[in-house]
Amino acid sequence: MNIEQQLETQLAKAPVVPLIGASDPAVAVKTANALSAGGLRIIEVVLRTDEAVDCMEAIVKETSGLIVGAGTVLTVEQAEEVISRGAQFVVSPGLVDEVAEYCLERSVPMFAGTMTAGEVQRAYALGLRTVKFFPASLAGGVPMLKALSSVFRDMRFMPTGGVSADNLGEFLAVPSVIACGGSWLTPAAEIEAGNFEAITNLARAAVTAASAARP
Ligand code: 3PG
């Protein structure tokens, strides 16, 4: 199975991508294992700390059965670095042609952030068939997703930004949504307190909510 097929298979089981924003690799590994124990096996490590790439690499090396990617990738240089250190997919908050092209050329799945028809169309022209919809709640939420989906009939969306346990089901009920991403599964307070069981419980609840939204 290539990475795209692995992502498809795993997202069909649990269409939720938790975000990890960490600065300590050991804590990042514990967080990833806690999410995995709750049934979430696709992890996005966001590049928002100086140690984020080390954290991502630690998860890649020290866990098993997970698909690990990097988020908040803004430049080609960052894409190059995260891929060389084990990222299996790349997520960006916006759409930069060079970053998308760099990933496409290497067959690394890439989720570029979009929020307007023009951005989705540009992503489409570049050859992307799955995009991030960001920031999902502020960009028009479910009604906007439905409007975009009606014109971009073979584009799939990963809403992220403002997705929570409360609205996960509504987003997943839109057929073009491949998965939802978010940080609600990794609250900093629980991680700082070392309460990884809480992370597992949040993951488990998301898996249950996702199954209810997509029986
Ligand atoms: C992202 O990087 O995709 C967003 O910042 C995540 O948004 P959230 O914190 O509302 O889940």
mmCIF file with all atom_site columns, C-alpha atoms and ligand atoms in Angstrom, residues 19 44 46 48 72 132 134 160-163 181-184, ligand 1:
data_model
loop_
_atom_site.group_PDB
_atom_site.id
_atom_site.type_symbol
_atom_site.label_atom_id
_atom_site.label_alt_id
_atom_site.label_comp_id
_atom_site.label_asym_id
_atom_site.label_entity_id
_atom_site.label_seq_id
_atom_site.pdbx_PDB_ins_code
_atom_site.Cartn_x
_atom_site.Cartn_y
_atom_site.Cartn_z
_atom_site.occupancy
_atom_site.B_iso_or_equiv
_atom_site.pdbx_formal_charge
_atom_site.auth_seq_id
_atom_site.auth_comp_id
_atom_site.auth_asym_id
_atom_site.auth_atom_id
_atom_site.pdbx_PDB_model_num
ATOM   1  C CA . LEU A 1 19  ? -2.617  18.095 16.110 1.00 0.00 ? 19  LEU A CA 1
ATOM   2  C CA . GLU A 1 44  ? -0.013  15.985 12.591 1.00 0.00 ? 44  GLU A CA 1
ATOM   3  C CA . VAL A 1 46  ? 2.631   21.407 13.892 1.00 0.00 ? 46  VAL A CA 1
ATOM   4  C CA . ARG A 1 48  ? 5.057   26.051 15.960 1.00 0.00 ? 48  ARG A CA 1
ATOM   5  C CA . THR A 1 72  ? 2.083   24.555 9.609  1.00 0.00 ? 72  THR A CA 1
ATOM   6  C CA . LYS A 1 132 ? -7.484  21.596 4.100  1.00 0.00 ? 132 LYS A CA 1
ATOM   7  C CA . PHE A 1 134 ? -9.042  26.518 7.147  1.00 0.00 ? 134 PHE A CA 1
ATOM   8  C CA . THR A 1 160 ? -9.526  22.325 10.556 1.00 0.00 ? 160 THR A CA 1
ATOM   9  C CA . GLY A 1 161 ? -9.660  25.376 12.795 1.00 0.00 ? 161 GLY A CA 1
ATOM   10 C CA . GLY A 1 162 ? -12.536 25.584 15.239 1.00 0.00 ? 162 GLY A CA 1
ATOM   11 C CA . VAL A 1 163 ? -13.503 21.934 14.927 1.00 0.00 ? 163 VAL A CA 1
ATOM   12 C CA . GLY A 1 181 ? -8.275  18.048 12.033 1.00 0.00 ? 181 GLY A CA 1
ATOM   13 C CA . GLY A 1 182 ? -7.822  19.863 15.283 1.00 0.00 ? 182 GLY A CA 1
ATOM   14 C CA . SER A 1 183 ? -6.131  20.593 18.541 1.00 0.00 ? 183 SER A CA 1
ATOM   15 C CA . TRP A 1 184 ? -9.138  19.915 20.763 1.00 0.00 ? 184 TRP A CA 1
HETATM 16 C C1 . 3PG B 2 .   ? -4.468  24.380 12.458 1.00 0.00 ? 1   3PG B C1 1
HETATM 17 O O1 . 3PG B 2 .   ? -3.278  24.521 12.530 1.00 0.00 ? 1   3PG B O1 1
HETATM 18 O O2 . 3PG B 2 .   ? -4.981  23.653 11.616 1.00 0.00 ? 1   3PG B O2 1
HETATM 19 C C2 . 3PG B 2 .   ? -5.343  25.097 13.409 1.00 0.00 ? 1   3PG B C2 1
HETATM 20 O O3 . 3PG B 2 .   ? -4.671  26.054 14.131 1.00 0.00 ? 1   3PG B O3 1
HETATM 21 C C3 . 3PG B 2 .   ? -6.044  24.184 14.322 1.00 0.00 ? 1   3PG B C3 1
HETATM 22 O O4 . 3PG B 2 .   ? -7.119  24.836 14.803 1.00 0.00 ? 1   3PG B O4 1
HETATM 23 P P1 . 3PG B 2 .   ? -7.784  24.435 16.188 1.00 0.00 ? 1   3PG B P1 1
HETATM 24 O O5 . 3PG B 2 .   ? -6.744  24.751 17.231 1.00 0.00 ? 1   3PG B O5 1
HETATM 25 O O6 . 3PG B 2 .   ? -9.009  25.291 16.288 1.00 0.00 ? 1   3PG B O6 1
HETATM 26 O O7 . 3PG B 2 .   ? -8.095  22.969 16.166 1.00 0.00 ? 1   3PG B O7 1
#
